[in-house]
Coordinates of C-alpha atoms and ligand atoms in Angstrom, one line a residue:
M1 CA 41.4 10.3 -9.7
R2 CA 38.0 9.1 -10.3
Q3 CA 35.4 10.7 -9.4
P4 CA 32.3 8.8 -7.7
I5 CA 29.1 8.2 -9.2
Y6 CA 25.8 9.9 -6.8
Y7 CA 22.5 9.5 -7.0
V8 CA 21.0 12.9 -7.5
N9 CA 17.3 12.9 -7.7
G10 CA 16.7 10.2 -9.8
K11 CA 19.7 10.9 -11.5
F12 CA 23.6 8.9 -11.7
V13 CA 25.9 11.4 -11.6
R14 CA 30.1 12.3 -11.4
A15 CA 30.4 13.6 -8.4
N16 CA 31.7 17.8 -8.9
R17 CA 28.6 17.4 -11.3
A18 CA 26.1 16.5 -8.7
A19 CA 23.8 19.5 -7.5
L20 CA 20.5 20.8 -5.4
P21 CA 18.8 24.0 -6.2
I22 CA 19.8 26.7 -3.6
D23 CA 15.9 26.6 -2.6
D24 CA 16.4 23.4 -1.0
L25 CA 15.3 23.0 2.2
G26 CA 18.0 21.8 3.2
I27 CA 20.1 24.3 2.4
L28 CA 17.9 26.8 3.8
R29 CA 17.0 25.5 6.7
G30 CA 18.8 22.5 7.6
Y31 CA 16.0 20.6 7.1
G32 CA 16.7 17.0 6.4
V33 CA 18.0 14.0 7.8
F34 CA 20.6 11.4 6.9
D35 CA 22.6 8.4 7.4
V36 CA 25.4 6.7 6.7
L37 CA 26.6 2.6 5.9
R38 CA 29.4 0.6 4.4
T39 CA 30.8 -2.3 2.6
Y40 CA 32.7 -4.7 3.1
D41 CA 34.3 -6.6 0.6
G42 CA 30.9 -4.8 -1.7
V43 CA 28.8 -5.9 0.6
P44 CA 26.7 -3.7 2.9
F45 CA 26.8 -4.3 6.1
R46 CA 23.1 -3.8 8.1
L47 CA 21.7 -2.0 5.1
R48 CA 18.3 -2.9 6.3
D49 CA 18.9 -1.1 9.7
H50 CA 20.6 1.9 8.2
V51 CA 17.1 2.6 5.3
E52 CA 14.7 1.8 8.5
R53 CA 16.7 4.7 11.0
L54 CA 16.8 7.1 7.7
E55 CA 13.0 6.3 7.2
N56 CA 12.7 7.0 11.2
S57 CA 14.9 9.6 10.9
A58 CA 12.4 11.3 8.9
R59 CA 8.9 10.2 10.0
Q60 CA 10.2 12.3 13.6
I61 CA 11.1 15.5 11.8
D62 CA 7.6 14.8 10.0
L63 CA 9.4 14.5 6.8
E64 CA 7.3 12.4 4.8
I65 CA 9.5 10.4 2.2
P66 CA 7.6 8.6 -1.2
W67 CA 9.6 6.0 -1.2
S68 CA 9.4 2.3 0.2
T69 CA 12.0 0.4 2.1
E70 CA 12.9 -1.6 -1.0
E71 CA 13.1 1.0 -3.2
L72 CA 15.8 2.9 -1.2
E73 CA 17.8 -0.2 -0.4
D74 CA 17.9 -1.3 -4.5
L75 CA 18.7 2.7 -5.2
G76 CA 21.6 2.7 -2.8
R77 CA 22.4 -1.0 -4.0
E78 CA 22.2 0.4 -7.8
T79 CA 24.7 3.7 -6.7
L80 CA 27.5 1.1 -4.9
A81 CA 27.1 -1.3 -8.4
R82 CA 27.7 2.1 -10.5
N83 CA 30.9 2.6 -9.0
D84 CA 33.9 0.0 -7.9
Y85 CA 35.1 0.1 -4.4
A86 CA 36.0 -3.0 -2.3
N87 CA 35.2 -0.9 1.3
A88 CA 33.1 2.3 0.8
T89 CA 30.2 4.7 2.6
V90 CA 26.5 4.7 1.1
R91 CA 25.3 8.0 2.6
Y92 CA 21.7 8.6 2.1
I93 CA 20.6 12.0 2.6
V94 CA 17.3 13.7 2.1
T95 CA 15.5 16.6 2.6
G96 CA 12.5 19.2 3.1
G97 CA 13.4 19.9 -0.9
P98 CA 12.1 22.9 -2.8
S99 CA 10.2 25.2 -1.1
S100 CA 9.1 28.9 -2.6
N101 CA 8.7 30.8 0.6
F102 CA 11.7 29.3 1.4
M103 CA 10.0 27.7 4.5
T104 CA 7.5 25.2 3.8
P105 CA 8.0 21.8 2.6
E106 CA 5.6 21.5 -0.8
G107 CA 6.1 17.4 -1.1
K108 CA 9.0 17.0 -3.2
P109 CA 11.6 16.0 -0.7
S110 CA 15.4 15.5 -2.4
L111 CA 17.3 12.5 -1.9
M112 CA 21.1 11.7 -2.7
I113 CA 23.1 8.6 -2.3
M114 CA 26.9 9.5 -1.9
V115 CA 29.3 6.8 -2.7
T116 CA 32.6 7.0 -1.3
P117 CA 35.6 4.8 -0.9
I118 CA 36.9 4.2 2.9
P119 CA 40.8 4.6 3.3
P120 CA 41.9 1.0 5.4
I121 CA 41.3 1.6 9.2
D122 CA 44.7 2.5 10.9
E123 CA 44.7 -0.7 13.3
N124 CA 47.4 1.2 15.8
L125 CA 43.4 3.1 16.9
Y126 CA 42.8 -0.7 18.3
K127 CA 45.9 -1.2 19.4
K128 CA 46.8 2.4 21.5
G129 CA 43.4 3.5 22.3
C130 CA 42.2 7.1 21.5
K131 CA 41.9 10.5 23.7
V132 CA 38.4 12.3 23.6
T133 CA 37.3 15.3 25.5
T134 CA 34.1 15.6 26.9
T135 CA 31.4 18.8 26.0
Y136 CA 28.5 20.3 27.3
M137 CA 25.6 19.5 25.2
V138 CA 21.8 18.3 24.6
R139 CA 21.1 17.5 20.6
E140 CA 18.1 18.8 20.2
R141 CA 15.7 15.6 18.3
P142 CA 19.1 13.0 19.6
T143 CA 17.1 10.3 17.9
V144 CA 16.7 11.8 14.6
K145 CA 20.1 11.3 12.2
S146 CA 19.7 15.2 11.5
I147 CA 21.8 17.2 9.2
G148 CA 22.6 19.7 11.5
Y149 CA 25.7 19.0 13.1
I150 CA 26.8 22.6 14.1
G151 CA 27.6 21.5 17.8
A152 CA 29.6 18.2 16.8
I153 CA 31.8 19.9 14.1
M154 CA 32.4 22.8 16.5
A155 CA 33.2 19.9 19.3
V156 CA 35.4 17.7 17.1
E157 CA 37.7 21.5 16.2
Q158 CA 38.4 21.7 20.1
A159 CA 39.1 17.9 20.8
Q160 CA 41.4 17.7 18.3
R161 CA 43.1 20.9 19.2
A162 CA 43.8 19.1 22.5
G163 CA 45.2 16.3 20.9
A164 CA 41.7 14.0 20.7
L165 CA 40.0 12.0 18.8
E166 CA 36.5 11.9 19.6
A167 CA 34.4 15.0 22.0
L168 CA 31.4 13.6 23.6
Y169 CA 28.6 15.0 25.3
K170 CA 27.4 15.4 28.6
N171 CA 24.2 16.5 29.8
E172 CA 22.9 18.6 32.4
R173 CA 23.1 15.7 34.7
N174 CA 26.7 15.6 33.8
E175 CA 25.7 12.0 32.4
V176 CA 27.6 11.3 29.4
T177 CA 25.8 10.4 26.5
E178 CA 27.4 9.7 23.3
G179 CA 29.7 11.5 20.8
T180 CA 29.7 13.7 17.9
R181 CA 29.0 11.1 15.4
T182 CA 30.0 7.9 17.7
N183 CA 28.1 5.8 21.0
F184 CA 30.1 5.2 23.8
F185 CA 30.6 2.5 26.3
V186 CA 32.1 1.6 29.2
I187 CA 33.2 -2.4 31.4
K188 CA 33.1 -2.8 34.6
D189 CA 33.7 -6.7 35.8
D190 CA 31.4 -8.2 33.3
K191 CA 28.9 -5.4 32.8
L192 CA 29.2 -3.8 29.4
I193 CA 26.7 -0.2 30.0
T194 CA 25.9 2.1 27.6
P195 CA 23.3 4.9 28.3
A196 CA 20.1 4.4 26.3
H197 CA 18.2 7.7 25.8
E198 CA 18.8 10.8 24.8
V199 CA 21.3 9.0 22.0
L200 CA 21.5 7.8 17.9
E201 CA 20.9 4.6 18.1
G202 CA 23.8 3.9 16.3
V203 CA 23.6 0.6 14.2
T204 CA 27.2 -0.5 15.4
R205 CA 25.9 0.1 18.8
R206 CA 23.4 -2.4 18.2
V207 CA 25.3 -5.3 16.7
T208 CA 28.0 -5.1 19.8
L209 CA 25.0 -5.7 22.4
E210 CA 23.9 -8.8 20.1
L211 CA 27.5 -10.1 20.2
A212 CA 27.7 -9.0 24.0
P213 CA 25.7 -12.6 25.7
P214 CA 26.8 -14.3 27.8
H215 CA 30.0 -13.0 28.0
F216 CA 28.8 -9.7 29.5
T217 CA 25.3 -8.8 31.4
V218 CA 24.2 -5.8 29.4
L219 CA 22.9 -2.7 31.5
P220 CA 20.7 0.2 29.5
R221 CA 21.2 2.8 32.1
P222 CA 22.9 6.8 32.2
I223 CA 26.7 6.9 33.1
H224 CA 27.6 9.8 35.1
Y225 CA 31.1 11.2 34.6
C226 CA 32.1 10.6 37.7
E227 CA 32.1 7.2 37.4
L228 CA 34.3 7.4 35.0
R229 CA 36.9 7.1 37.0
Y230 CA 36.3 3.7 38.3
V231 CA 35.5 1.7 34.9
D232 CA 37.8 -0.7 33.6
E233 CA 37.7 0.1 30.2
A234 CA 35.8 2.6 27.9
F235 CA 35.1 2.4 23.7
I236 CA 33.5 3.9 21.4
T237 CA 31.5 2.7 18.2
S238 CA 30.3 3.9 14.9
T239 CA 29.8 2.4 11.8
T240 CA 33.6 3.8 10.0
K241 CA 35.3 3.5 13.3
E242 CA 33.7 -0.4 14.7
L243 CA 34.5 -0.7 18.0
I244 CA 38.3 2.3 19.5
P245 CA 39.6 1.5 23.3
V246 CA 39.0 5.0 25.1
V247 CA 41.9 5.4 27.3
Q248 CA 41.5 8.8 27.9
I249 CA 38.9 11.2 29.4
D250 CA 39.8 14.3 29.2
D251 CA 42.7 14.7 31.9
M252 CA 41.3 10.7 33.4
V253 CA 42.7 8.1 32.6
I254 CA 41.4 4.6 31.5
G255 CA 42.1 1.7 33.9
D256 CA 45.8 1.5 33.2
G257 CA 45.8 3.7 30.3
R258 CA 46.2 1.1 27.7
P259 CA 43.4 -0.7 25.7
G260 CA 42.0 -3.7 28.0
P261 CA 41.5 -7.1 26.8
K262 CA 37.3 -7.4 27.3
V263 CA 37.1 -4.2 24.3
A264 CA 39.6 -6.1 22.5
Q265 CA 37.3 -9.7 22.7
L266 CA 34.1 -7.7 21.9
H267 CA 35.7 -6.2 18.8
Q268 CA 37.2 -9.1 17.8
R269 CA 33.5 -11.3 17.6
F270 CA 32.3 -7.9 15.9
R271 CA 34.9 -8.5 13.3
E272 CA 34.2 -12.5 13.0
Y273 CA 30.1 -11.6 12.9
V274 CA 31.7 -8.5 9.7
H275 CA 32.8 -11.7 8.3
Q276 CA 30.4 -13.8 8.2
Q277 CA 27.6 -11.5 6.9
T278 CA 30.2 -10.4 4.0
S279 CA 31.2 -14.0 3.2
L280 CA 27.1 -15.7 3.4
A281 CA 26.5 -12.3 0.6
N282 CA 29.6 -13.6 -1.8
P283 CA 29.7 -17.2 -0.9
P284 CA 33.6 -19.0 -2.7
I285 CA 33.2 -19.9 -5.9
K286 CA 33.4 -22.9 -6.4
Ligands
PDD301 N1 27.8 9.2 12.4 N2 25.8 9.2 17.5 C1 25.8 10.1 16.3 C2 25.4 11.7 16.7 C3 26.5 9.8 14.9 O1 26.3 10.3 14.2 C4 27.1 8.1 15.3 C5 27.5 8.0 13.7 C6 26.4 7.1 15.9 C7 26.5 6.1 15.4 O2 25.6 5.1 14.5 P1 26.4 3.8 13.7 O3 26.7 3.1 14.4 O4 25.4 4.0 12.3 O5 27.3 4.8 12.9 C8 26.1 7.5 17.0 C9 27.6 8.6 11.8 C10 29.0 7.5 10.6 C11 28.1 10.3 10.3 O6 28.1 11.3 11.2 O7 29.8 10.4 9.8

């Protein structure tokens, strides 16, 4: 298969030629941030939100990035244009760059942009829902999309061994915060509840909250593990997963064990919004 084209520090290169010097602080010390967005029919979805979150992540770890928001957007669009995928993820990675003492940033951060085709989503996931597990973990800087995913990789491996799609994090107060790569929501009556703190503010989460009124009252607040027994529905969100109903958490069955109508309704509205955004950017040729 033809290799995708990536952007690496000023050059467009084939994926199998993409490389970073080994003295990069991203490799040596895990000092870096990233962000992932996707395209629908060639149109980047909420590009500005993702680029701003990347900048915000960098700011929070004192990683100064010399590119403006517009430059980052243009580089992302150009990398996309050099590939030819209708549906792709665009992964921005910024690391601390080379360091001669293997510790101090020298003001030359590395920027990489990877474009990867997305296989079609398995629609069965939306019809049947998924199982998730929980694990105790508090991310060091939850609002930063840092490249350090050690705990996440371990948690997902464990979850998959238990037949689950995703692992959710629980904090010291036994509150469920988010998933390893997803945000978490529950629905009780007309209330849509999702944690507001100790989480990465997902763009899918943001869009879901924008689309919720007037059908739902949005309650941004912690979700205690014990209250999961009493919720009507639950779901996880992310750029590549959209909204996936959760029908089982550890041994606990959610609702009647099948995806409920409210998540389906929200997902429908999400897809309508995506369609609207995509057709605005790609007006039909008359
Ligand atoms: N993950 N929480 C965490 C910790 C995440 O890593 C992600 C995204 C999300 C959801 O954010 P969004 O809706 O903007 O995708 C929440 C990406 C997709 C990843 O790690 O590949």
